[in-house]
Amino acid sequence: MSERVNKQERIKGRGAVSNASGRYERYAREHFEDDWGDGWNEEEGDAPRPPTRVLPDRSRSVIARNQSPDVPFDRSINPYRGCEHGCVYCFARPTHAYLGHSPGLDFETQLYAKHDAAGLLRQELAKPKYRVAPIALGANTDPYQPLERKLRITREVIEVLAEAKHPLTIVTKSALVLRDLDLLAPLAEQKLVRVCLSVTTLDKGLARVMEPRAATPARRLQAIEGLSAAGVPVTLLAAPIIPALNDQELEAILEAGAAAGAGHAGYVLLRLPLELKELFEEWLETHYPDRKERVLSRLRAMRGGELYDSRFGKRQTGEGEEARLLAQRLQASCKRLGLQPNRQAWALTSELFRPPAADGRQLSFL
């Protein structure tokens, strides 16, 4: 790693190193350094920390639908837009452009909260034509990002799902999920929930610059242990796998997850759609300039010569000899450790579902 990091780019506690305009903006903005310093610490070389702003998300519905064959669910709920975890690799970053924000620093500082998510969900589940199937929490942004500790929107959503005995899955990299064990453990007894914990690296230093406000690797493993001890089935996700940066850790991550109590495992190859390509390249140049070209060249080798391939069946795993080897490594480790493939983990029951009252204050006659 280079000893000298450009002071205009390194922002302590944030993942992205720029805030370029989104693709739908009429005018582009670009950082310009005039050597006046703008108030940052010249000795430490850290740029000023942009504050976090929380805005209301006034969506009229809360369940998002998809027809992707790459995921084992057709509906999801994202209580928040944007994510304060600041993971530089997050494939959801480009979605912030739809809101008129940058997929860079705006994604982790300009956040939207669906304060009425639980009420909207109750109304949708109460509709006579609603057909039950597992709902995924966190398919886009983390439902247990730091903001959840105060707002508790995810917990309110789970409370509605628990009342309706509706199956759900959770994808997170936060130990805050343990707060809701009082809801998750009873759901697990009824085969209504599974939690997927993402562990990107066991290297605390790498985690700090790659996902600066997410739980440390040790805390994520503790979360797996706590969930498993409470009877909640856990899937370990080694995601994303970044060639020449964390791919060599795959076996160690799987071993640590299995030791903590995970029963299933899976992985996702780094995805760089739209603006994320430039953001990730900037991050590599800032933090790992000596590895930048190696990381990108190996990624291109797994993406048909490009940095990203959006085709179904390819975007999560890549293709080519190195991609096949990665899949074989996962299979061999899972067999050795007694872990099951992630795809087999989504067999949740839908038979217990009972529509909730559209108004939460109304008592059921059943």
Coordinates of C-alpha atoms in Angstrom, one line a residue:
M1 CA 0.0 0.0 0.0
S2 CA 1.3 3.5 -0.8
E3 CA 2.4 5.6 2.1
R4 CA 1.2 8.8 0.6
V5 CA -2.5 9.2 0.1
N6 CA -3.9 12.2 -1.8
K7 CA -5.4 14.5 0.9
Q8 CA -8.2 15.6 -1.5
E9 CA -9.4 12.1 -1.8
R10 CA -9.1 10.3 1.6
I11 CA -12.1 11.0 3.7
K12 CA -11.9 9.4 7.1
G13 CA -15.0 7.2 7.9
R14 CA -16.3 7.2 4.3
G15 CA -15.9 4.7 1.5
A16 CA -16.1 6.7 -1.7
V17 CA -13.4 9.2 -2.4
S18 CA -15.4 11.5 -4.7
N19 CA -18.9 12.8 -5.3
A20 CA -19.2 13.0 -9.1
S21 CA -22.7 13.8 -10.5
G22 CA -25.1 11.0 -11.2
R23 CA -25.8 10.0 -14.8
Y24 CA -29.2 11.8 -14.9
E25 CA -27.9 15.2 -13.8
R26 CA -28.0 18.1 -16.2
Y27 CA -24.7 19.5 -15.0
A28 CA -21.6 17.7 -13.9
R29 CA -19.7 18.7 -10.8
E30 CA -16.0 18.0 -10.2
H31 CA -13.7 18.6 -7.3
F32 CA -11.0 21.2 -7.9
E33 CA -8.0 21.8 -5.5
D34 CA -6.7 25.4 -5.3
D35 CA -4.2 24.7 -2.5
W36 CA -6.1 26.7 0.1
G37 CA -6.8 23.5 2.0
D38 CA -10.5 24.2 2.7
G39 CA -10.0 23.5 6.4
W40 CA -8.7 20.0 6.5
N41 CA -5.8 18.8 8.6
E42 CA -2.7 19.3 6.5
E43 CA -0.6 16.9 8.6
E44 CA -3.1 14.0 8.7
G45 CA -4.2 14.5 5.1
D46 CA -7.9 13.9 5.7
A47 CA -10.5 15.8 3.8
P48 CA -13.4 17.3 5.8
R49 CA -16.0 14.7 6.8
P50 CA -19.4 15.3 5.1
P51 CA -22.3 15.1 7.5
T52 CA -25.1 12.5 7.2
R53 CA -28.5 13.9 6.3
V54 CA -31.7 11.8 6.7
L55 CA -34.6 12.6 4.3
P56 CA -38.1 11.1 4.2
D57 CA -38.9 8.5 1.6
R58 CA -42.5 9.1 0.6
S59 CA -43.0 5.9 -1.6
R60 CA -46.6 4.8 -1.7
S61 CA -45.7 1.1 -1.6
V62 CA -43.0 -0.8 0.2
I63 CA -42.7 -4.2 -1.6
A64 CA -40.4 -4.1 -4.6
R65 CA -40.8 -6.9 -7.2
N66 CA -38.2 -8.5 -9.4
Q67 CA -38.0 -11.3 -12.0
S68 CA -34.3 -12.0 -11.8
P69 CA -33.3 -15.6 -12.0
D70 CA -30.1 -14.8 -10.1
V71 CA -31.9 -14.4 -6.8
P72 CA -34.2 -16.9 -5.0
F73 CA -36.9 -14.3 -4.2
D74 CA -39.3 -12.2 -6.2
R75 CA -40.0 -9.5 -3.7
S76 CA -38.1 -7.4 -1.2
I77 CA -38.3 -4.5 1.2
N78 CA -35.6 -1.9 1.7
P79 CA -36.4 0.4 4.7
Y80 CA -33.7 2.8 3.6
R81 CA -32.2 4.2 0.4
G82 CA -28.5 4.9 0.6
C83 CA -26.4 3.3 3.2
E84 CA -24.1 4.8 5.9
H85 CA -22.0 1.7 6.0
G86 CA -20.1 3.3 3.1
C87 CA -19.0 0.0 1.4
V88 CA -17.1 1.2 -1.7
Y89 CA -18.1 -1.9 -3.7
C90 CA -21.9 -1.6 -3.1
F91 CA -23.7 -2.5 -6.3
A92 CA -26.7 -0.3 -5.1
R93 CA -24.7 2.9 -5.3
P94 CA -25.9 3.7 -8.9
T95 CA -29.5 3.7 -7.7
H96 CA -28.9 7.0 -5.9
A97 CA -28.7 8.7 -9.3
Y98 CA -32.5 8.1 -9.7
L99 CA -32.9 10.4 -6.7
G100 CA -30.8 13.2 -8.1
H101 CA -27.8 12.3 -6.0
S102 CA -24.2 11.1 -6.6
P103 CA -23.5 7.4 -6.3
G104 CA -20.4 8.5 -4.5
L105 CA -20.4 10.3 -1.1
D106 CA -24.0 11.2 -1.5
F107 CA -25.0 7.5 -1.3
E108 CA -23.5 7.2 2.2
T109 CA -24.4 10.7 3.5
Q110 CA -27.8 11.6 1.8
L111 CA -30.0 8.8 3.2
Y112 CA -33.8 8.2 2.8
A113 CA -35.9 6.5 5.5
K114 CA -39.3 4.9 4.8
H115 CA -40.8 5.9 8.1
D116 CA -44.2 4.5 7.3
A117 CA -42.9 1.2 5.9
A118 CA -44.6 -1.0 8.5
G119 CA -48.0 0.7 7.8
L120 CA -47.6 0.4 4.1
L121 CA -46.6 -3.3 4.4
R122 CA -49.6 -4.0 6.6
Q123 CA -51.9 -2.5 4.0
E124 CA -50.3 -4.6 1.2
L125 CA -50.4 -7.9 3.1
A126 CA -54.1 -7.3 4.0
K127 CA -55.2 -7.0 0.3
P128 CA -57.4 -10.0 -0.7
K129 CA -55.3 -10.6 -3.9
Y130 CA -52.0 -10.8 -2.0
R131 CA -50.2 -14.1 -2.6
V132 CA -47.6 -15.0 0.0
A133 CA -43.9 -15.8 -0.8
P134 CA -40.7 -15.0 1.1
I135 CA -39.8 -11.3 1.4
A136 CA -36.2 -10.3 1.4
L137 CA -35.1 -7.5 3.7
G138 CA -31.8 -5.9 2.5
A139 CA -31.8 -6.9 -1.1
N140 CA -30.5 -3.4 -2.0
T141 CA -29.3 -1.5 1.1
D142 CA -28.6 -2.9 4.6
P143 CA -31.7 -2.9 6.8
Y144 CA -29.5 -2.8 9.9
Q145 CA -27.3 0.1 8.9
P146 CA -26.4 2.5 11.8
L147 CA -29.5 4.6 11.3
E148 CA -31.7 1.6 12.2
R149 CA -30.5 1.8 15.8
K150 CA -32.4 5.0 16.3
L151 CA -35.3 4.8 13.8
R152 CA -36.2 1.0 14.2
I153 CA -38.0 0.9 10.9
T154 CA -36.7 -2.6 10.1
R155 CA -37.8 -3.9 13.5
E156 CA -41.3 -2.5 12.9
V157 CA -41.4 -4.2 9.5
I158 CA -40.4 -7.5 11.1
E159 CA -43.1 -7.1 13.8
V160 CA -45.8 -6.9 11.0
L161 CA -44.3 -9.9 9.2
A162 CA -44.2 -11.8 12.5
E163 CA -47.9 -10.9 13.2
A164 CA -48.9 -12.2 9.8
K165 CA -46.6 -15.3 10.1
H166 CA -45.0 -14.2 6.8
P167 CA -41.7 -15.8 5.7
L168 CA -38.8 -13.5 5.3
T169 CA -35.0 -13.5 4.8
I170 CA -32.5 -10.8 5.9
V171 CA -29.2 -9.9 4.3
T172 CA -26.9 -7.8 6.5
K173 CA -23.4 -7.2 7.6
S174 CA -24.4 -5.7 10.9
A175 CA -24.4 -7.2 14.4
L176 CA -27.4 -5.0 15.2
V177 CA -29.5 -7.9 13.9
L178 CA -29.0 -9.5 17.3
R179 CA -31.2 -6.8 18.9
D180 CA -34.2 -8.5 17.2
L181 CA -33.6 -12.0 18.4
D182 CA -36.8 -11.8 20.4
L183 CA -38.7 -11.7 17.1
L184 CA -36.4 -13.8 15.0
A185 CA -36.1 -16.8 17.3
P186 CA -39.9 -17.6 17.4
L187 CA -40.0 -17.0 13.6
A188 CA -37.2 -19.5 13.2
E189 CA -39.1 -22.1 15.2
Q190 CA -41.9 -21.9 12.6
K191 CA -39.5 -22.0 9.6
L192 CA -40.3 -18.5 8.7
V193 CA -36.9 -16.8 8.7
R194 CA -33.3 -17.1 7.6
V195 CA -30.5 -14.5 8.1
C196 CA -27.6 -14.1 5.6
L197 CA -24.5 -12.5 7.1
S198 CA -22.0 -11.0 4.7
V199 CA -18.3 -11.4 5.6
T200 CA -16.1 -9.8 3.1
T201 CA -12.7 -10.2 4.8
L202 CA -11.2 -11.2 8.1
D203 CA -8.6 -8.5 7.8
K204 CA -9.7 -5.6 10.1
G205 CA -7.5 -3.1 8.2
L206 CA -8.9 -3.9 4.8
A207 CA -12.4 -3.9 6.2
R208 CA -11.9 -0.4 7.7
V209 CA -11.1 1.2 4.4
M210 CA -13.4 -0.9 2.2
E211 CA -16.5 -0.8 4.4
P212 CA -15.7 1.9 7.0
R213 CA -18.9 2.1 9.0
A214 CA -19.9 -1.6 8.9
A215 CA -19.4 -4.0 11.8
T216 CA -15.9 -5.4 12.1
P217 CA -15.3 -8.9 10.8
A218 CA -15.1 -10.2 14.4
R219 CA -18.5 -8.7 15.3
R220 CA -20.1 -10.3 12.2
L221 CA -18.8 -13.7 13.3
Q222 CA -20.2 -13.0 16.8
A223 CA -23.6 -12.2 15.2
I224 CA -23.5 -15.5 13.3
E225 CA -22.7 -17.3 16.6
G226 CA -25.5 -15.5 18.4
L227 CA -28.1 -16.1 15.8
S228 CA -27.2 -19.8 15.5
A229 CA -27.2 -20.3 19.3
A230 CA -30.8 -18.9 19.3
G231 CA -31.9 -21.3 16.7
V232 CA -32.0 -18.9 13.8
P233 CA -30.6 -20.5 10.6
V234 CA -27.7 -18.5 9.1
T235 CA -26.1 -18.3 5.7
L236 CA -22.6 -17.0 5.4
L237 CA -22.1 -14.9 2.3
A238 CA -18.5 -14.3 1.2
A239 CA -19.4 -11.2 -0.7
P240 CA -18.1 -9.6 -2.7
I241 CA -15.1 -11.6 -3.8
I242 CA -12.6 -9.2 -5.2
P243 CA -9.7 -10.8 -7.2
A244 CA -6.2 -9.9 -5.9
L245 CA -7.7 -8.2 -2.8
N246 CA -9.7 -10.7 -0.8
D247 CA -10.2 -13.8 -2.9
Q248 CA -7.3 -15.5 -1.2
E249 CA -9.4 -15.4 2.0
L250 CA -12.3 -17.5 0.7
E251 CA -11.4 -20.7 2.6
A252 CA -10.6 -18.9 5.8
I253 CA -13.9 -16.9 5.7
L254 CA -15.8 -20.1 5.2
E255 CA -14.0 -21.9 8.0
A256 CA -14.6 -19.0 10.4
G257 CA -18.3 -18.9 9.5
A258 CA -18.8 -22.6 9.9
A259 CA -17.1 -22.5 13.3
A260 CA -19.5 -19.7 14.3
G261 CA -22.5 -21.8 13.4
A262 CA -23.4 -20.9 9.8
G263 CA -25.2 -23.8 8.0
H264 CA -25.1 -22.6 4.4
A265 CA -22.7 -20.5 2.4
G266 CA -22.4 -18.7 -0.9
Y267 CA -20.4 -16.0 -2.6
V268 CA -20.8 -13.2 -5.1
L269 CA -18.1 -11.9 -7.5
L270 CA -17.6 -8.1 -7.4
R271 CA -20.2 -6.3 -9.5
L272 CA -19.4 -2.9 -10.9
P273 CA -22.4 -1.5 -12.7
L274 CA -22.6 2.0 -14.2
E275 CA -20.9 4.7 -12.0
L276 CA -19.5 2.1 -9.6
K277 CA -16.7 1.3 -12.1
E278 CA -15.2 4.7 -11.7
L279 CA -15.8 4.9 -8.0
F280 CA -14.0 1.6 -7.4
E281 CA -11.1 2.6 -9.6
E282 CA -10.7 5.8 -7.7
W283 CA -10.8 3.9 -4.4
L284 CA -8.1 1.5 -5.6
E285 CA -5.9 4.4 -6.8
T286 CA -6.3 6.0 -3.4
H287 CA -5.8 3.0 -1.0
Y288 CA -4.1 0.3 -3.1
P289 CA -2.4 1.9 -6.1
D290 CA 0.1 -0.9 -6.2
R291 CA -2.6 -3.5 -6.8
K292 CA -5.0 -1.5 -8.9
E293 CA -4.0 -2.8 -12.3
R294 CA -3.8 -6.4 -11.1
V295 CA -7.3 -6.2 -9.5
L296 CA -8.9 -4.8 -12.6
S297 CA -7.1 -7.1 -15.1
R298 CA -8.1 -10.2 -13.2
L299 CA -11.7 -8.9 -12.9
R300 CA -11.8 -8.3 -16.7
A301 CA -10.6 -11.9 -17.2
M302 CA -13.6 -13.1 -15.2
R303 CA -16.0 -10.7 -17.0
G304 CA -15.3 -11.4 -20.7
G305 CA -12.8 -8.5 -21.0
E306 CA -15.0 -5.9 -19.4
L307 CA -15.3 -4.7 -15.8
Y308 CA -18.9 -5.7 -15.6
D309 CA -21.3 -8.1 -17.3
S310 CA -25.0 -7.6 -16.6
R311 CA -26.2 -10.8 -18.1
F312 CA -28.3 -13.1 -15.9
G313 CA -26.4 -16.2 -14.8
K314 CA -23.1 -14.4 -15.2
R315 CA -23.2 -11.2 -13.2
Q316 CA -22.9 -12.9 -9.8
T317 CA -20.3 -15.5 -10.7
G318 CA -18.4 -14.4 -13.8
E319 CA -17.0 -16.7 -16.4
G320 CA -13.7 -18.2 -17.5
E321 CA -11.2 -20.5 -15.9
E322 CA -10.6 -18.3 -12.8
A323 CA -14.3 -18.0 -12.2
R324 CA -14.8 -21.8 -12.5
L325 CA -11.9 -22.3 -10.1
L326 CA -13.5 -19.9 -7.6
A327 CA -16.7 -21.9 -7.7
Q328 CA -14.8 -25.2 -7.2
R329 CA -13.0 -23.7 -4.2
L330 CA -16.3 -22.8 -2.6
Q331 CA -17.8 -26.3 -3.3
A332 CA -14.7 -28.1 -2.0
S333 CA -14.7 -26.0 1.2
C334 CA -18.4 -26.4 1.8
K335 CA -18.1 -30.2 1.4
R336 CA -15.1 -30.2 3.9
L337 CA -16.9 -28.0 6.4
G338 CA -20.4 -29.4 6.1
L339 CA -21.9 -26.3 4.7
Q340 CA -24.8 -26.4 2.3
P341 CA -25.2 -24.3 -0.9
N342 CA -27.0 -21.0 -0.3
R343 CA -29.7 -21.8 -2.9
Q344 CA -30.9 -24.7 -0.6
A345 CA -31.4 -22.3 2.3
W346 CA -34.6 -20.5 1.2
A347 CA -37.1 -23.3 1.8
L348 CA -39.3 -21.4 4.2
T349 CA -43.0 -22.2 4.8
S350 CA -45.8 -20.0 3.5
E351 CA -48.6 -22.2 4.9
L352 CA -48.9 -20.3 8.2
F353 CA -49.7 -16.9 6.6
R354 CA -52.7 -15.0 7.9
P355 CA -53.4 -11.5 6.5
P356 CA -53.0 -8.8 9.2
A357 CA -55.7 -6.2 9.8
A358 CA -55.2 -3.3 7.5
D359 CA -55.3 -1.0 10.5
G360 CA -52.9 -2.2 13.2
R361 CA -55.3 -0.9 15.9
Q362 CA -58.1 -3.2 14.7
L363 CA -58.4 -6.5 16.5
S364 CA -58.8 -9.7 14.5
F365 CA -61.9 -11.9 14.9
L366 CA -59.9 -15.0 14.1

